[in-house]
Amino acid sequence: MSLFSRRLVRRLGFFTVLSTAAALTLTACSDDSPGTSDNAANSSISINGTASTIVENWNPFSPTQLQPTLGVIHEALYYYNLASDVPPRPMLATAYSWDAAGKQLTITTREGVKWSDGQPFTARDVAFTFELIRKNKAINGSGLALTSAKATDDKTVVLTFPTTSFTTEPGILGNTAIIPEHVWSKISDPAKTTNPNPVGTGPYKLKSLNAQGFVMEKNPNYWQPGKPQIQTVRYITLATADAASAALTAGQVDWMSSYIPNLDKIISGHKNLAYVNTPALTASIFTCSNAAMGCKGPQTDRAVRQAMYHALNRDQLNKLAGGGFAGTASPTLLLPDRDQKWIADPAHLRTPGGPDVAKANQILDAAGWVRGADGIRSKGGERLSMRIQTVTGWSDFISLNDAMAQQFKEVGIELKPTQLSSNEWNNNQVQGKFQLSLDSIGLGASSNPYFTYNGRYTSATTAKVGESAGTSGNYARYSNPTVDQAVAAAGATNDENVQKQHYATIQAQIVQDLPYIPIYLNSTLTQFNTSRATGWPTNDNKYAFPATWKSWDSGIVLTSLKPAG
């Protein structure tokens, strides 16, 4: 499993792994296992990606839902491709518009759509979905504030909000599964149901499920003409990188997202194998940066954080820990390729590959950090020594810590790596009980920087040390009134030119303050077997984020595939 997928597993509770023997036995023995026929009527593929213990749950509001729930069974109003800077694609909606105040969103729904049970889909299903969320706090995971959701006719929905709500747009349009009123109106507790007979508008519906895996089959009522062309999709699991490599080269799995050592060498020996790398999460040193919020240690000195930024030899770290697959990060914490239009200063587009030891030393000298006899600096009796936490077993991050300890030593900084259980590591970040921590900053709800900056940098999303900063908030305890004001102003408008001005203000602050010190973009490696299906995403055509575990995107990929031959 890639580092990227590990982060999403931890944050969103997706899936772990099963035994190789069980997975391969399932593939080999089932009547639904992929064959080699080029006949579209019999086309079938296998995907590596499901839960270690299959517990049936197709509830789109549940954090423990099975992987195909979002995008394969249930669809959203629009699809947001976070792998590219492209407009959202209409799905169950064809148009939307805000009023000038940002308090009313009008949505036009697609006509001619049917649910997988043959019942017609209308705007009333959309209104019902959002009313259900509004009335049930337990399924309102995003904290969406709605006054009402009403269908004014069969193809028009009006959502009304108590305050300006432009920034809710991606969550509403792209991250809310629309459910059928005729099914869910009969469910007494929408938070607790496992939705055992899921009815959706997506390209596939459930065919069979047992303790080892499950099979999806084509939805004959799917609204996109001629899609999907692959008839059945089997979800299996593989336990280790060796097992994944063996299954891929043996043709026993068609789509997987795993870190496989020597991947280029393995791929080069098999004409039907391909892969795509979509670096997207910024691996960073999280710092408990704010002494006023209770943080303690040299990392509360901005000069120390700046020196660390310049002392990193990122090219070396990529070779040692990233396998050479990592991408270049930006000190703005945005993605340099996808988000270039949002990065105001070209000098902040990418982090340097090599270190600038002279600059790091100059910064520390000017800040009064003096080298001792052992080469480690101190100031006012405080030694420039910090602990950095990571999770036991995260071998790539452990390698990063070991290498960074040597790099920082060159400029007089002592780094002390420590390994913790994932729960303790996570709790420390949430509570602010750390000096430095290795983690990654993700994609956000859309490519708009608001969803990175509001979560990671605003005073409203943090808390004093010892108090919870939420599940994915401002763990650095960073507080800057200039940033707070700019984020709020950007969120109060949907004019991109105005937003860019505010983001420029934010970036000017955070690239100096560096509460999160970027290292590189983690690789996300996804492998394909093209002998049974073609049309997979490529490095040149990232029409979807290709990882098997990515919600919403998996439905886009499956509807883009064609039987090989």
C-alpha positions as MATLAB code, in Angstrom:
seq = 'MSLFSRRLVRRLGFFTVLSTAAALTLTACSDDSPGTSDNAANSSISINGTASTIVENWNPFSPTQLQPTLGVIHEALYYYNLASDVPPRPMLATAYSWDAAGKQLTITTREGVKWSDGQPFTARDVAFTFELIRKNKAINGSGLALTSAKATDDKTVVLTFPTTSFTTEPGILGNTAIIPEHVWSKISDPAKTTNPNPVGTGPYKLKSLNAQGFVMEKNPNYWQPGKPQIQTVRYITLATADAASAALTAGQVDWMSSYIPNLDKIISGHKNLAYVNTPALTASIFTCSNAAMGCKGPQTDRAVRQAMYHALNRDQLNKLAGGGFAGTASPTLLLPDRDQKWIADPAHLRTPGGPDVAKANQILDAAGWVRGADGIRSKGGERLSMRIQTVTGWSDFISLNDAMAQQFKEVGIELKPTQLSSNEWNNNQVQGKFQLSLDSIGLGASSNPYFTYNGRYTSATTAKVGESAGTSGNYARYSNPTVDQAVAAAGATNDENVQKQHYATIQAQIVQDLPYIPIYLNSTLTQFNTSRATGWPTNDNKYAFPATWKSWDSGIVLTSLKPAG';
ca = [
       0.000    0.000    0.000;
       1.353    3.410   -0.906;
       2.125    6.045    1.686;
      -0.700    8.134    0.237;
      -3.237    5.392    0.722;
      -1.979    4.788    4.269;
      -2.829    8.379    5.139;
      -6.356    8.010    3.789;
      -6.781    4.675    5.501;
      -5.927    6.327    8.825;
      -8.031    9.442    8.328;
     -11.063    8.021    6.562;
     -11.144    4.430    7.715;
     -11.171    2.761    4.324;
      -9.573   -0.671    4.250;
      -6.687   -2.897    5.234;
      -5.597   -6.237    3.818;
      -6.443   -9.937    3.749;
      -4.329  -13.049    3.210;
      -2.866  -13.756   -0.201;
      -4.038  -17.338   -0.157;
      -7.665  -16.410    0.435;
      -7.618  -13.745   -2.233;
      -6.034  -15.903   -4.915;
      -8.218  -18.880   -4.036;
     -11.251  -16.659   -4.442;
     -10.068  -15.485   -7.830;
      -9.196  -18.929   -9.086;
     -12.265  -20.821   -7.888;
     -15.181  -18.495   -8.436;
     -17.413  -18.655  -11.482;
     -17.176  -14.856  -11.558;
     -13.392  -14.712  -11.778;
     -11.896  -12.787  -14.698;
     -11.422  -14.768  -17.874;
      -9.557  -14.015  -21.046;
     -12.571  -13.594  -23.326;
     -12.635  -10.456  -25.450;
     -16.428  -10.680  -25.658;
     -17.894   -7.639  -23.902;
     -20.821   -9.726  -22.684;
     -18.420  -11.797  -20.565;
     -15.896   -9.099  -19.670;
     -14.689   -9.074  -16.085;
     -11.839   -7.590  -14.066;
     -10.434   -7.959  -10.548;
      -9.517   -5.085   -8.250;
      -7.227   -5.272   -5.229;
      -8.929   -3.176   -2.585;
     -11.419   -4.169    0.081;
     -11.623   -4.765    3.815;
      -9.627   -7.370    5.701;
     -12.840   -8.733    7.188;
     -15.816   -8.181    4.929;
     -18.560   -6.562    6.972;
     -21.437   -5.639    4.723;
     -22.051   -1.906    4.778;
     -23.220    0.057    1.742;
     -24.364    3.084    3.725;
     -22.950    6.175    1.938;
     -23.083    8.127    5.214;
     -21.037    5.595    7.186;
     -17.256    5.874    7.735;
     -16.995    2.069    7.477;
     -18.741    1.720    4.118;
     -17.286   -0.752    1.621;
     -15.162    0.802   -1.101;
     -17.557    0.798   -4.119;
     -20.286    2.627   -2.160;
     -19.288    6.091   -3.374;
     -18.918    6.416   -7.137;
     -19.669    2.848   -8.168;
     -23.091    2.344   -6.532;
     -24.033    5.869   -5.441;
     -23.215    9.001   -7.413;
     -22.902   12.689   -6.655;
     -24.260   15.688   -8.514;
     -20.839   16.504  -10.002;
     -17.464   14.780  -10.203;
     -14.402   16.705   -8.995;
     -11.135   15.418  -10.448;
      -8.527   16.273   -7.833;
      -5.740   14.906  -10.042;
      -6.139   17.770  -12.529;
      -7.145   21.412  -12.554;
     -10.342   20.961  -14.563;
     -13.934   22.091  -14.009;
     -16.238   19.657  -12.206;
     -18.019   17.192  -14.510;
     -21.837   17.104  -14.463;
     -23.189   13.806  -13.145;
     -26.668   13.756  -11.597;
     -26.898   17.524  -12.080;
     -26.419   19.515  -15.271;
     -26.238   23.086  -13.917;
     -26.091   25.107  -10.700;
     -26.024   28.759   -9.687;
     -25.682   30.834   -6.525;
     -27.529   33.984   -5.632;
     -25.384   37.080   -5.109;
     -25.320   36.655   -1.331;
     -24.168   33.043   -1.478;
     -27.145   31.936    0.601;
     -29.139   30.083   -2.040;
     -27.930   27.388   -4.422;
     -30.164   26.341   -7.308;
     -29.419   22.974   -8.906;
     -30.789   21.564  -12.163;
     -30.916   17.768  -12.079;
     -30.361   15.418  -15.001;
     -33.438   14.073  -16.756;
     -33.876   10.472  -17.901;
     -31.952    8.896  -15.013;
     -33.230    5.759  -13.307;
     -32.302    4.108  -10.059;
     -30.839    0.611  -10.300;
     -34.256   -0.815   -9.350;
     -35.834    0.920  -12.339;
     -37.576    3.740  -10.466;
     -37.155    7.271  -11.914;
     -34.675    9.694  -10.380;
     -35.906   13.266   -9.886;
     -34.993   16.486   -8.097;
     -37.133   15.274   -5.205;
     -34.529   12.610   -4.428;
     -31.892   15.330   -4.194;
     -34.031   17.485   -1.916;
     -34.800   14.429    0.220;
     -31.063   13.620    0.529;
     -30.142   17.059    1.831;
     -33.168   17.301    4.097;
     -32.209   13.944    5.613;
     -28.680   15.247    6.243;
     -30.051   18.488    7.691;
     -32.328   16.669   10.116;
     -29.848   14.000   11.224;
     -26.660   15.279   12.848;
     -25.222   11.753   12.920;
     -24.948   11.641    9.106;
     -23.916   15.277    8.678;
     -20.198   14.566    8.748;
     -19.190   17.898    7.194;
     -21.326   19.973    9.544;
     -23.290   21.374    6.616;
     -25.552   24.215    7.759;
     -28.800   24.214    5.790;
     -32.023   26.100    6.311;
     -33.964   24.019    3.804;
     -33.761   21.833    0.698;
     -36.764   21.984   -1.613;
     -37.613   20.579   -5.039;
     -39.536   23.243   -6.920;
     -40.240   20.801   -9.761;
     -38.954   17.444  -11.049;
     -35.625   18.893  -12.183;
     -34.946   21.848   -9.864;
     -33.673   21.876   -6.281;
     -33.130   24.980   -4.163;
     -30.819   24.762   -1.142;
     -31.041   27.664    1.309;
     -28.338   28.505    3.866;
     -28.335   30.756    6.932;
     -25.054   32.469    5.956;
     -22.835   32.992    2.914;
     -21.890   29.466    1.878;
     -19.931   29.554   -1.384;
     -17.250   27.323    0.120;
     -19.714   24.476    0.719;
     -20.046   24.015   -3.038;
     -17.557   21.130   -3.561;
     -18.919   19.202   -0.592;
     -22.518   19.598   -1.721;
     -21.991   18.963   -5.409;
     -19.069   16.553   -5.396;
     -18.996   14.740   -2.077;
     -22.613   13.940   -1.225;
     -24.116   10.647   -2.346;
     -27.644   11.143   -3.642;
     -30.010    8.486   -2.305;
     -33.474    7.322   -3.434;
     -36.361    8.701   -1.402;
     -38.513    5.653   -2.115;
     -35.937    3.474   -0.299;
     -34.486    5.684    2.432;
     -37.788    7.176    3.562;
     -38.500    3.725    5.007;
     -35.208    3.548    6.959;
     -35.714    4.522   10.592;
     -32.065    5.334   11.453;
     -29.957    6.467    8.465;
     -26.778    6.474   10.551;
     -27.022    2.864   11.671;
     -28.358    1.050    8.608;
     -25.919   -1.050    6.569;
     -28.128   -0.571    3.492;
     -27.909   -4.300    2.636;
     -29.661   -4.037   -0.749;
     -28.174   -0.810   -2.096;
     -30.088    1.070   -4.762;
     -28.088    3.717   -6.598;
     -27.696    5.469   -9.924;
     -24.095    4.306  -10.390;
     -22.668    2.051  -13.103;
     -22.722   -1.117  -10.995;
     -24.913   -2.879   -8.472;
     -24.141   -5.592   -5.958;
     -24.181   -9.154   -7.324;
     -22.778  -11.240   -4.489;
     -20.871  -10.942   -1.232;
     -19.204  -13.359    1.161;
     -16.504  -13.294    3.830;
     -13.677  -13.176    1.269;
     -14.871  -10.534   -1.173;
     -17.693   -9.315   -3.340;
     -18.713   -8.959   -6.966;
     -20.375   -6.005   -8.682;
     -22.339   -6.364  -11.916;
     -23.371   -3.865  -14.563;
     -26.396   -1.728  -13.732;
     -28.699   -2.268  -16.750;
     -30.493    1.005  -15.989;
     -27.339    3.136  -15.996;
     -27.970    6.571  -17.488;
     -24.760    6.909  -19.549;
     -25.476    5.189  -22.908;
     -23.281    2.176  -23.593;
     -21.603    2.276  -20.194;
     -20.135    0.492  -18.398;
     -18.636   -1.909  -20.918;
     -17.046   -4.184  -18.330;
     -19.801   -6.489  -17.115;
     -18.538   -7.643  -13.713;
     -15.980   -6.377  -11.233;
     -14.543   -8.506   -8.434;
     -12.926   -6.955   -5.355;
     -10.128   -9.017   -3.776;
      -7.239   -8.307   -1.389;
      -3.510   -8.993   -1.238;
      -1.438   -8.935    1.919;
       2.082   -7.792    1.023;
       4.116   -6.089   -1.670;
       5.472   -9.498   -2.715;
       1.958  -10.905   -2.999;
       0.811   -7.877   -4.973;
       3.759   -8.173   -7.346;
       3.148  -11.894   -7.870;
      -0.572  -11.428   -8.510;
       0.033   -8.573  -10.939;
       2.622  -10.398  -13.019;
       0.550  -13.614  -12.979;
      -2.450  -11.766  -14.390;
      -4.588  -12.484  -11.336;
      -5.469   -8.855  -10.682;
      -6.164   -6.053  -13.140;
      -6.133   -2.924  -10.985;
      -4.242   -2.296   -7.759;
      -2.684    0.564   -5.833;
       0.385   -0.768   -4.049;
       3.969    0.268   -3.447;
       5.950   -2.434   -5.233;
       9.763   -2.307   -5.011;
      11.554   -2.315   -8.378;
       8.278   -1.530  -10.108;
       9.882   -0.243  -13.312;
      11.847   -3.465  -13.700;
       8.772   -5.600  -13.092;
       6.641   -3.631  -15.531;
       9.272   -3.638  -18.266;
       9.194   -7.427  -18.450;
       5.445   -7.666  -19.072;
       3.871   -6.011  -22.117;
       0.384   -6.008  -20.593;
       1.356   -4.199  -17.407;
       1.386   -0.442  -16.868;
       1.345    1.991  -13.984;
       0.642    5.618  -13.231;
       2.124    7.753  -10.452;
       0.005   10.569   -9.053;
       1.966   12.319   -6.272;
      -0.588   14.354   -4.380;
      -0.048   14.484   -0.614;
       2.668   16.772    0.697;
       4.842   14.868    3.179;
       5.729   17.483    5.760;
       7.309   18.079    9.127;
       4.440   19.265   11.287;
       5.709   21.606   13.999;
       3.997   22.565   17.230;
       4.868   26.112   16.302;
       3.058   28.491   18.628;
       4.386   29.136   22.126;
       1.308   31.253   22.883;
      -0.823   28.142   22.402;
       1.348   26.092   24.779;
       3.927   24.628   22.361;
       7.372   24.135   23.885;
      10.730   23.673   22.191;
      13.105   25.277   19.693;
      10.609   24.688   16.868;
       8.534   27.595   18.184;
      11.303   29.863   16.819;
      10.491   30.756   13.199;
      14.208   30.981   12.414;
      14.638   27.321   13.356;
      11.808   26.300   11.059;
      13.264   28.361    8.229;
      16.690   26.814    8.721;
      15.183   23.315    8.636;
      13.429   24.151    5.366;
      16.709   25.183    3.720;
      18.823   22.398    5.243;
      16.799   19.581    3.638;
      18.366   17.666    0.756;
      15.075   16.623   -0.838;
      16.667   14.901   -3.811;
      18.515   12.591   -1.463;
      15.391   11.987    0.628;
      13.449   11.005   -2.485;
      16.072    8.429   -3.427;
      16.353    7.021    0.090;
      12.708    7.018    1.196;
      10.585    7.879   -1.836;
      11.970    5.265   -4.184;
      12.547    8.030   -6.716;
       8.785    8.323   -7.273;
       8.118   11.363   -5.078;
       7.159   14.674   -6.668;
       8.298   18.194   -5.921;
       6.334   20.045   -3.259;
       5.582   23.744   -2.854;
       6.123   25.834    0.304;
       2.564   27.101   -0.250;
       1.377   23.521    0.497;
      -0.466   23.483   -2.848;
       0.318   21.075   -5.714;
       2.774   22.780   -8.104;
       1.389   21.301  -11.327;
      -2.324   21.231  -10.590;
      -2.474   24.480   -8.608;
      -0.003   26.674  -10.471;
      -2.615   29.357  -11.189;
      -3.215   29.772   -7.444;
       0.466   30.249   -6.505;
       1.101   33.982   -6.583;
       4.906   34.125   -6.495;
       6.786   31.910   -9.001;
       9.579   31.648   -6.432;
       7.169   29.694   -4.238;
       6.124   27.212   -6.920;
       8.545   24.452   -5.910;
      10.783   23.566   -3.006;
      14.534   23.335   -3.707;
      15.908   19.879   -4.487;
      19.260   20.323   -2.813;
      20.139   21.945    0.512;
      21.331   25.482    1.074;
      23.519   24.847    4.117;
      25.042   28.330    4.015;
      21.622   29.988    4.152;
      20.454   27.721    6.974;
      23.568   28.545    8.995;
      23.153   32.249    8.302;
      19.555   32.204    9.562;
      20.496   30.398   12.773;
      23.530   32.637   13.390;
      21.398   35.755   13.005;
      18.783   34.337   15.395;
      21.409   33.808   18.119;
      21.718   30.009   17.979;
      25.389   29.297   18.728;
      27.240   26.034   18.033;
      28.532   24.100   21.002;
      31.594   21.874   21.257;
      29.631   18.920   19.864;
      28.399   20.954   16.889;
      24.821   21.305   18.166;
      23.607   24.850   18.690;
      22.028   26.390   21.760;
      20.451   29.678   22.759;
      19.760   31.036   26.230;
      20.593   27.670   27.728;
      18.218   25.781   25.398;
      19.786   23.118   23.208;
      18.651   23.041   19.557;
      17.381   19.497   19.909;
      13.891   18.275   18.977;
      12.011   15.003   18.947;
      10.165   13.977   15.795;
       7.456   11.324   15.966;
       6.302    8.851   13.352;
       4.395    5.585   13.336;
       6.068    2.254   13.987;
       6.175    0.312   10.736;
       6.026    3.292    8.405;
       9.364    2.379    6.881;
       9.540    5.251    4.411;
       8.948    7.871    7.085;
      11.380    6.132    9.404;
      13.974    6.358    6.620;
      13.143   10.042    6.216;
      13.776   10.688    9.899;
      17.125    8.904    9.868;
      18.311   10.796    6.798;
      17.032   14.168    8.013;
      18.832   13.699   11.323;
      22.111   13.611    9.419;
      21.163   16.569    7.211;
      20.111   18.771   10.113;
      23.242   17.909   12.069;
      25.266   19.734    9.410;
      23.678   23.023   10.471;
      23.772   22.349   14.207;
      20.281   20.901   14.732;
      19.813   17.659   16.644;
      16.846   15.558   15.520;
      15.715   12.695   17.766;
      13.359   10.285   15.932;
      10.815    8.333   17.943;
       8.362    5.660   16.831;
       4.874    5.353   18.306;
       1.697    3.408   17.722;
      -0.615    5.027   15.199;
      -3.122    5.898   17.925;
      -0.553    7.606   20.146;
       0.992    9.421   17.177;
      -2.404   10.664   16.035;
      -3.540   11.653   19.511;
      -0.337   13.622   20.036;
      -0.998   15.622   16.881;
      -4.640   16.235   17.701;
      -3.733   17.330   21.247;
      -0.576   19.239   20.303;
       1.603   17.018   22.475;
       4.608   16.886   20.162;
       7.483   19.027   18.956;
       7.811   17.664   15.414;
       5.715   15.043   13.633;
       5.826   13.464   10.183;
       2.498   13.479    8.350;
       1.025   14.517    5.012;
      -1.305   17.287    3.925;
      -3.941   16.160    1.464;
      -5.993   17.054   -1.545;
      -8.822   19.001    0.064;
     -12.410   19.049   -1.162;
     -11.367   20.683   -4.434;
      -8.324   22.290   -6.011;
      -9.343   25.661   -4.578;
      -6.720   26.559   -1.904;
      -9.430   27.523    0.564;
      -9.789   23.888    1.546;
      -6.102   23.594    2.421;
      -5.689   26.954    4.104;
      -8.880   26.986    6.141;
      -8.170   23.590    7.674;
      -4.452   23.843    8.303;
      -3.735   27.500    8.997;
      -6.686   29.259   10.635;
      -7.070   29.979   14.327;
     -10.620   28.596   14.228;
      -9.388   25.096   13.362;
      -6.818   24.775   16.119;
      -6.748   24.669   19.910;
      -4.361   25.102   22.795;
      -1.985   22.260   23.575;
      -3.913   19.599   25.458;
      -7.157   20.369   23.630;
      -8.384   18.716   20.438;
      -7.738   20.381   17.100;
     -10.168   18.017   15.360;
      -9.517   15.098   13.031;
      -7.687   17.006   10.290;
      -7.253   20.527   11.552;
      -4.479   22.979   12.366;
      -2.164   20.685   14.332;
       0.664   23.226   14.163;
      -1.322   25.492   16.510;
      -0.600   28.267   13.996;
      -2.401   31.542   14.577;
      -1.962   34.595   12.362;
      -4.657   37.323   12.172;
      -3.566   38.290    8.669;
      -4.069   34.727    7.481;
      -7.380   34.396    9.324;
      -8.750   37.543    7.675;
      -7.563   36.515    4.207;
      -9.046   33.002    4.485;
     -12.385   34.420    5.626;
     -12.394   36.944    2.780;
     -11.577   34.246    0.207;
     -14.403   32.103    1.523;
     -16.911   34.942    1.239;
     -16.636   35.232   -2.545;
     -16.695   32.957   -5.574;
     -14.729   35.431   -7.701;
     -11.437   33.666   -8.421;
      -9.550   36.884   -9.104;
     -10.500   38.226   -5.685;
      -9.674   34.901   -4.093;
      -6.222   34.913   -5.693;
      -5.441   38.247   -4.048;
      -6.284   36.810   -0.637;
      -4.335   33.609   -1.295;
      -1.301   35.705   -2.220;
      -1.554   37.340    1.206;
      -1.767   33.953    2.904;
       1.166   32.520    0.968;
       3.400   35.487    1.779;
       2.846   34.714    5.459;
       3.045   30.927    5.537;
       6.192   30.541    3.419;
       7.940   32.710    6.008;
       6.358   31.180    9.095;
       6.538   27.518    7.905;
       4.426   25.844   10.590;
       4.429   22.879    8.184;
       7.803   22.261    6.529;
       7.265   20.539    3.150;
       9.516   17.652    2.117;
       8.073   16.203   -1.097;
       4.885   14.916   -2.684;
       4.284   11.308   -1.726;
       3.986    8.889   -4.608;
       0.671    7.177   -5.284;
       1.453    4.190   -7.482;
      -1.388    2.426   -9.286;
      -0.837   -0.601  -11.517;
      -2.956   -1.964  -14.374;
      -3.164   -5.121  -16.455;
      -4.268   -4.196  -19.970;
      -4.903   -7.744  -21.232;
      -8.585   -7.693  -20.218;
      -9.422   -3.997  -20.129;
      -8.070   -0.805  -21.668;
      -8.725    2.877  -21.086;
      -6.931    3.217  -17.764;
      -5.662    6.643  -16.634;
      -2.127    7.484  -17.719;
       0.464   10.017  -16.632;
      -0.544   12.086  -19.669;
      -4.286   11.620  -19.195;
      -5.263   11.743  -15.529;
      -8.983   11.905  -16.227;
      -9.496   10.582  -12.687;
      -7.437    9.994   -9.587;
      -6.588    6.360  -10.371;
      -6.106    4.766   -6.952;
      -8.448    1.831   -6.385;
      -9.502    3.140   -2.981;
     -10.410    6.673   -4.081;
     -14.086    7.446   -3.586;
     -15.986    8.757   -6.604;
     -13.018    8.340   -8.968;
     -13.327    4.565   -9.128;
     -16.727    4.930  -10.786;
     -15.263    7.297  -13.371;
     -12.462    4.848  -14.167;
     -14.785    1.847  -14.440;
     -17.094    3.644  -16.864;
     -14.080    4.619  -18.998;
     -12.820    1.054  -19.490;
     -13.335   -1.108  -22.561;
     -12.808   -4.860  -22.944;
      -9.385   -5.518  -24.444;
      -9.291   -6.713  -28.029;
];
